[in-house]
Short mmCIF file of C-alpha atoms in Angstrom, two decimals:
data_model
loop_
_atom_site.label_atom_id
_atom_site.label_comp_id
_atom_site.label_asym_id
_atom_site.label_seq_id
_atom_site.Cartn_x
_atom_site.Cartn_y
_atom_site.Cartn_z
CA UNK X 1 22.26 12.07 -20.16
CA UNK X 2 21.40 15.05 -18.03
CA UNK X 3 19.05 17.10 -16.47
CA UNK X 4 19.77 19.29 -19.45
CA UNK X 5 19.37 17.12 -22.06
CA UNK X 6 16.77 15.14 -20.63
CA UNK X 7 14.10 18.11 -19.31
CA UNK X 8 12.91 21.09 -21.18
CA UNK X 9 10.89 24.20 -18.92
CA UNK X 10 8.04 24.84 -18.54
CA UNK X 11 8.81 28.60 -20.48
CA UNK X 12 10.38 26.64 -23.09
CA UNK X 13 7.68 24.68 -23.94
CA UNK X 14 5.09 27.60 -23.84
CA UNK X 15 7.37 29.28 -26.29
CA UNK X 16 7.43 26.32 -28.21
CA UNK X 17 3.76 25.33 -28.64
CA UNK X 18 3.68 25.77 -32.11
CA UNK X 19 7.33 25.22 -33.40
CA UNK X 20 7.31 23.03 -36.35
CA UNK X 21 8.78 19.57 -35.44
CA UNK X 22 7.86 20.01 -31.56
CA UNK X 23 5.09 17.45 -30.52
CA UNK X 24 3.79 17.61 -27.24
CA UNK X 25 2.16 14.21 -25.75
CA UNK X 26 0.29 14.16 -22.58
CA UNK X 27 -0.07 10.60 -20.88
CA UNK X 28 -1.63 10.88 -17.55
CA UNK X 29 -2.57 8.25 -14.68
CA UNK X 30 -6.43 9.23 -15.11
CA UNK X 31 -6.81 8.80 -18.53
CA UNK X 32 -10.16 11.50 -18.69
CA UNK X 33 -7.59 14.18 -17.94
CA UNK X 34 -6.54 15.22 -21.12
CA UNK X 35 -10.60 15.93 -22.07
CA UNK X 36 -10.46 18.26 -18.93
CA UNK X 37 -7.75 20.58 -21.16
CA UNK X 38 -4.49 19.97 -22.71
CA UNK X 39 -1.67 22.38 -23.95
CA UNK X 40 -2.69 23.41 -27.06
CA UNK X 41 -1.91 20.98 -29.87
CA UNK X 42 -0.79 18.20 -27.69
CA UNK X 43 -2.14 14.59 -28.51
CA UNK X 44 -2.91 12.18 -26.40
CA UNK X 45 -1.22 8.83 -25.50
CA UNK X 46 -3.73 6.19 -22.95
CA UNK X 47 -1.31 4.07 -21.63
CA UNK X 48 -4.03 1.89 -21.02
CA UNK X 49 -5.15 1.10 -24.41
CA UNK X 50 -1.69 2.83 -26.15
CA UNK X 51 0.98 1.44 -24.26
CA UNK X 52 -0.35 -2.50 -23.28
CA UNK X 53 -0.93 -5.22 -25.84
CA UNK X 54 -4.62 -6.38 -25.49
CA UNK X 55 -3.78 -10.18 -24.93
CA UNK X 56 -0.31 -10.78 -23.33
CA UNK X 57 0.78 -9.23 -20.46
CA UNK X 58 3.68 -6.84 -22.18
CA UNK X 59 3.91 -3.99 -23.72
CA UNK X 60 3.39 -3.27 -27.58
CA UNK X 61 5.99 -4.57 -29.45
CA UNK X 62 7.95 -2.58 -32.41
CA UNK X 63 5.14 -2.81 -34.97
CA UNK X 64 2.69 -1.78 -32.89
CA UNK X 65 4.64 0.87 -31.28
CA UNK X 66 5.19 2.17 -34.92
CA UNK X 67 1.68 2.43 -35.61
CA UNK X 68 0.75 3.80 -32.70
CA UNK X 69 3.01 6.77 -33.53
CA UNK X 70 2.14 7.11 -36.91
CA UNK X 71 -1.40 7.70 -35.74
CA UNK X 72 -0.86 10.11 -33.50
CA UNK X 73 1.11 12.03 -36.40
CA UNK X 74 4.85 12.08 -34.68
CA UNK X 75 7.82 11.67 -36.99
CA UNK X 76 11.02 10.05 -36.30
CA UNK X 77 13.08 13.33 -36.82
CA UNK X 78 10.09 15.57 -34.05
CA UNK X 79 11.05 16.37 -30.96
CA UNK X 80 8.68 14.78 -28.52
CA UNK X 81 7.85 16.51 -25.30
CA UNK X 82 5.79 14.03 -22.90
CA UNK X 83 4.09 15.47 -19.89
CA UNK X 84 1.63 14.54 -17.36
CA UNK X 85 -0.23 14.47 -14.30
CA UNK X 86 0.90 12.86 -10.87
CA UNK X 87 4.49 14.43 -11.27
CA UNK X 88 4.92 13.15 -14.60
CA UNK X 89 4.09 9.26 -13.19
CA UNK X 90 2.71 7.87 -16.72
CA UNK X 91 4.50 10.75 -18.85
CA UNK X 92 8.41 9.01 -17.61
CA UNK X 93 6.52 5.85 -18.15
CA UNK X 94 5.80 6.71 -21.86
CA UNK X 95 9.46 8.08 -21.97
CA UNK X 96 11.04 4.74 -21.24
CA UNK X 97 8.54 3.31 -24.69
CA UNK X 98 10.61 6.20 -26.78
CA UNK X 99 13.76 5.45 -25.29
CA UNK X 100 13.42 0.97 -26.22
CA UNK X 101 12.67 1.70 -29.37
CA UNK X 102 15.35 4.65 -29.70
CA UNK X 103 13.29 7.40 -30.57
CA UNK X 104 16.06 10.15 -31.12
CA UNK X 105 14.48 13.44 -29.41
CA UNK X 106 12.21 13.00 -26.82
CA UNK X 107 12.03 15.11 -23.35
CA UNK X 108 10.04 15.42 -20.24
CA UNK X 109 7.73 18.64 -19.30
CA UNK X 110 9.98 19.44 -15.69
CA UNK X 111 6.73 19.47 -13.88
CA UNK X 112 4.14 18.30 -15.90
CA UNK X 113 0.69 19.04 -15.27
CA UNK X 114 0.67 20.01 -12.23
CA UNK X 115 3.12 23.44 -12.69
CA UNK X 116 1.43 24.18 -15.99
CA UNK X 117 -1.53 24.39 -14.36
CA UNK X 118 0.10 26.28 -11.20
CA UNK X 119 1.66 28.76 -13.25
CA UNK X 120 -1.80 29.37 -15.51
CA UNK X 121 -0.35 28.45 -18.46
CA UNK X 122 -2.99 27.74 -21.42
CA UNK X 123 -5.17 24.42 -21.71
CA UNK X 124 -7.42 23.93 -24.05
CA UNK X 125 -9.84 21.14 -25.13
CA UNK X 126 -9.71 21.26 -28.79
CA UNK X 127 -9.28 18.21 -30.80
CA UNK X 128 -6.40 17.38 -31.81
CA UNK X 129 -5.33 15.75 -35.42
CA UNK X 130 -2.21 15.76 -37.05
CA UNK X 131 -1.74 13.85 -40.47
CA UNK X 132 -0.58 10.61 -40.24
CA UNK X 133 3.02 9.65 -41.07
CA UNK X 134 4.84 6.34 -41.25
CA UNK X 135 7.07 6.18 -38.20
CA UNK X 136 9.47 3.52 -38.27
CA UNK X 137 11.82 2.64 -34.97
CA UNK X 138 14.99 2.75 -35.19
CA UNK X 139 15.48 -0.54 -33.58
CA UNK X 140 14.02 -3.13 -31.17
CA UNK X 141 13.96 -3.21 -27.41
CA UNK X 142 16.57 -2.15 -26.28
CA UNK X 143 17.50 -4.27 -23.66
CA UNK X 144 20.33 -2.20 -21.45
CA UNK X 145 17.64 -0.68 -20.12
CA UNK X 146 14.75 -3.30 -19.31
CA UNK X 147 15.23 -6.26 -16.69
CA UNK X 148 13.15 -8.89 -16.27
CA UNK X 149 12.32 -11.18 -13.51
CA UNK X 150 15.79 -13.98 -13.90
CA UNK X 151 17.98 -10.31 -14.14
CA UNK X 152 15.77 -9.27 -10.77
CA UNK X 153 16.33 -12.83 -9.19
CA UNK X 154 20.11 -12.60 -10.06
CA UNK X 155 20.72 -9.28 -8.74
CA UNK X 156 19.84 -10.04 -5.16
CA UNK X 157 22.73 -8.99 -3.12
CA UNK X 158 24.56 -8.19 -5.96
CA UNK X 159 22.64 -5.26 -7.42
CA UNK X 160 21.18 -2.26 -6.75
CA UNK X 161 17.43 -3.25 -6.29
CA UNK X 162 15.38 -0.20 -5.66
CA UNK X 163 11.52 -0.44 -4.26
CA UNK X 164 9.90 2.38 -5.11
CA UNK X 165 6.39 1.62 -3.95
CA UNK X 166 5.09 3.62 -0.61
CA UNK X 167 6.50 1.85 2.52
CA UNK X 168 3.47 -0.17 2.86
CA UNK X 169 4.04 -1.89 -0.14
CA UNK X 170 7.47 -2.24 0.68
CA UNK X 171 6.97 -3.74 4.16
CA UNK X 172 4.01 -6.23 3.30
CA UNK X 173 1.53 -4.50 4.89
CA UNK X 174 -0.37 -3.41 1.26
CA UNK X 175 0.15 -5.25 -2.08
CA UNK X 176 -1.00 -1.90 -3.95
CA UNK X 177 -1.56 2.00 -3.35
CA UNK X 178 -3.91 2.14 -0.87
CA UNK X 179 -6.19 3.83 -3.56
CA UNK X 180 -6.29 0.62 -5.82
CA UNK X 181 -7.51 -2.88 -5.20
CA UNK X 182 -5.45 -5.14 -2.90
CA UNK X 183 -4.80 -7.74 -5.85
CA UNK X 184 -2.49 -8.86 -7.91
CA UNK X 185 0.28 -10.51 -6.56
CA UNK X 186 -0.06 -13.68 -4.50
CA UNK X 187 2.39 -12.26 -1.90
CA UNK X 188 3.13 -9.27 0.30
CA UNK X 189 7.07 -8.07 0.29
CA UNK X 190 9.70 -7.12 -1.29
CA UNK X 191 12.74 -8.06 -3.32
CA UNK X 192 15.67 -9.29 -0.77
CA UNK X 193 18.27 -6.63 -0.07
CA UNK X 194 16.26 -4.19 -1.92
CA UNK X 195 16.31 -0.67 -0.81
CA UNK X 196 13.36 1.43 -0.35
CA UNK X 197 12.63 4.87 -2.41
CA UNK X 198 9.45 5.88 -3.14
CA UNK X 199 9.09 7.31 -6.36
CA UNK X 200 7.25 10.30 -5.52
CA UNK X 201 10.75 11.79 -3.31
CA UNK X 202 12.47 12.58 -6.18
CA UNK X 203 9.68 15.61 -6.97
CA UNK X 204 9.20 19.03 -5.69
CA UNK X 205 5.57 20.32 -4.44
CA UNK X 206 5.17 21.77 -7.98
CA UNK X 207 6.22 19.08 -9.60
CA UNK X 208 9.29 19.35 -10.93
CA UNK X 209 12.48 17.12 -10.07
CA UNK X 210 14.69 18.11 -7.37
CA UNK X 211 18.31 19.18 -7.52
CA UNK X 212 20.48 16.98 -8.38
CA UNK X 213 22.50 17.28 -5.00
CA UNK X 214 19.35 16.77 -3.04
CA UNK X 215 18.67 13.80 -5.37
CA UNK X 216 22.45 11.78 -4.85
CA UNK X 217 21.82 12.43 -1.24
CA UNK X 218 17.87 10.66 -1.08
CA UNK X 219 19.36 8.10 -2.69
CA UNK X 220 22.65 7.57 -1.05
CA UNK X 221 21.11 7.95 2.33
CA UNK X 222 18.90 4.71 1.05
CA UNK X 223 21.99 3.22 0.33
CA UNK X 224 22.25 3.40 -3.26
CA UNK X 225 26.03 2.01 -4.47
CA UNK X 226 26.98 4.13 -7.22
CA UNK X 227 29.20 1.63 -8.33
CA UNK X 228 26.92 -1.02 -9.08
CA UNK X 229 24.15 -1.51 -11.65
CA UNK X 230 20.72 -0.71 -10.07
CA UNK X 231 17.32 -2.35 -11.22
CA UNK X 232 13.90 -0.66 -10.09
CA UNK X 233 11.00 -1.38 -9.86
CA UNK X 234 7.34 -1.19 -8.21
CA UNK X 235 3.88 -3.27 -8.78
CA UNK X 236 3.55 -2.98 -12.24
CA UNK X 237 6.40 -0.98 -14.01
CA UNK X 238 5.45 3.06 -14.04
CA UNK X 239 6.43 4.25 -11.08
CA UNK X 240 9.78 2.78 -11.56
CA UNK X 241 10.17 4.43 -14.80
CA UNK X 242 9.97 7.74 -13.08
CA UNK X 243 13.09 6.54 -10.62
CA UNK X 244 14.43 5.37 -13.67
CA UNK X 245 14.61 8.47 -15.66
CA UNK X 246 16.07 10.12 -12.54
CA UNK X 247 18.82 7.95 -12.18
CA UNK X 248 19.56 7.60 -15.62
CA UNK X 249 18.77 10.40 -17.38
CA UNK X 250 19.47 13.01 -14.85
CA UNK X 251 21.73 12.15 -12.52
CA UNK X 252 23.88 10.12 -15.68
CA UNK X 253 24.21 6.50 -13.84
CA UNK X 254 25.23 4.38 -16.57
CA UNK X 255 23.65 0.44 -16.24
CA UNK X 256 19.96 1.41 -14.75
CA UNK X 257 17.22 -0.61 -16.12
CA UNK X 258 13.52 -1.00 -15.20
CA UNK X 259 11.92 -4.05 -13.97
CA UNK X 260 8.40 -3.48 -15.65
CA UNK X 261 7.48 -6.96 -14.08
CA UNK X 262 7.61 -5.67 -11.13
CA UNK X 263 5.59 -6.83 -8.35
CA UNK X 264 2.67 -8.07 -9.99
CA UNK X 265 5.28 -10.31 -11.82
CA UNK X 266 7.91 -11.18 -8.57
CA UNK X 267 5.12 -11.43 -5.80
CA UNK X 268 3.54 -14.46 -7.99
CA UNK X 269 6.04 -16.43 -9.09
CA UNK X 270 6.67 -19.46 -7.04
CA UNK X 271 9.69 -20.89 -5.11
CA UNK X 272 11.70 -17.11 -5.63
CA UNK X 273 12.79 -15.30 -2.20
CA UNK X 274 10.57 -12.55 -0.40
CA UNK X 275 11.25 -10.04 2.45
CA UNK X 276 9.13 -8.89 4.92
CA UNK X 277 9.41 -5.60 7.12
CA UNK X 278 10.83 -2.42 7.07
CA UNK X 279 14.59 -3.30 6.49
CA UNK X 280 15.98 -4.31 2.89
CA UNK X 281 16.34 -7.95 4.22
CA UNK X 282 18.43 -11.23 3.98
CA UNK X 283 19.86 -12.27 0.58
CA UNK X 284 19.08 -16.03 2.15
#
């Protein structure tokens, strides 16, 4: 993947509002945005409700997935064109879904939201139907690109393990954004040897992603290995998506998965390692 291939414009999409086969899908942090104006014809995905399965603590499985896509009228052969608020936070999030269950054409809005709205582009609040179809995925999870808390465990030292929660969160002094309730997890920390990179670095003022040069270099200053598979994650698996897309699908590393776990999962299980402090920490 690359930037190319993995971003469209924000001119593009304007001029693509109403292209057959284009489907635009806004999935925002504050799920009352989309009410507030949308780009015309785009439906809405709450990862709240959408993305979660009511009773376990996952996210919907292929079936679900399926119908959730079939009601919201998107095809297998559309091109899907997610975008959001919070520098596309929720809108990468939704992107990893597409990508598990190997929808074929899907992109991110470079900027989301926020440079839509800084360039005045057009919102509106109509409603939104398309006719329903029968979406079927083209496979199951795909698993190259998910890790879960043994693949985090094992990694330790070995791995790239990349924190991207704030430095708080990183260093034990917050379990969450300072916004959100300080629950969750049992335990402050981090993952051992982890490296921190807050999510949020990778994005320009407007929104958009950053070079790639200026990318490589925020990461390898964090010291990122480029020759090693990299896991990341945060507390509960979005923000990491967004560091996620970046290293996979624009700057092309090949074995990058997300650790949707995170540290809701980690900082509660018992008898597993934890770092304290500013530094990556021990492996021991």
């Amino acid at each position: 993947m690359s930037r190319e291939s993995a971003l469209v414009t924000a001119d593009w999409a304007e001029q693509n509002i109403e292209t057959p086969g284009v489907v635009f899908v806004e999935v925002d942090e504050d799920t009352t945005a989309y009410d507030g104006g949308h780009i015309p014809g785009a439906v809405r995905i709450n990862w709240k409700t959408d993305l979660q399965d009511p009773v376990r603590r996952d996210f919907v499985n292929k079936q679900q997935f399926e119908a959730l896509l079939s009601a919201k009228g998107i095809g297998n052969d559309d091109k899907v064109v997610l975008y959001g608020g919070n520098n596309n936070w929720f809108a990468a999030y939704a992107y990893w879904y597409f990508k598990l269950y190997g929808h074929g054409d899907v992109k991110l809005l470079d900027g989301g939201r926020k440079k839509w709205e800084l360039d005045a582009r057009p919102l509106n609040k109509d409603e939104v139907d398309r006719p329903a179809t029968n979406y079927v995925a083209v496979h199951d999870q795909d698993l190259s690109i998910r890790a879960f808390r043994d693949d985090a465990v094992k990694a330790i030292g070995v791995q790239n393990l990349v924190d991207v929660r704030s430095p708080d969160e990183f260093a034990g002094r917050l379990l969450a954004p300072a916004h959100l309730p300080q629950e969750q997890a049992q335990r402050p920390g981090h993952i051992p040897t982890a490296i921190s990179v807050p999510w949020s670095k990778a994005a320009n003022e407007d929104g958009t992603f950053k070079s790639d040069d200026d990318l490589r270099s925020i990461y390898g200053a964090a010291g990122l290995d480029d020759s090693k598979a990299t896991i990341a994650y945060c507390r509960i698996g979005e923000r990491s998506s967004h560091t996620w897309f970046v290293l996979k699908e624009i700057l092309g590393h090949s074995d990058v998965r997300n650790y949707d776990g995170s540290w809701t999962e980690y900082g509660s299980l018992v008898g597993v390692p934890v770092a304290l402090g500013d530094e990556p920490g021990s492996a021991n």
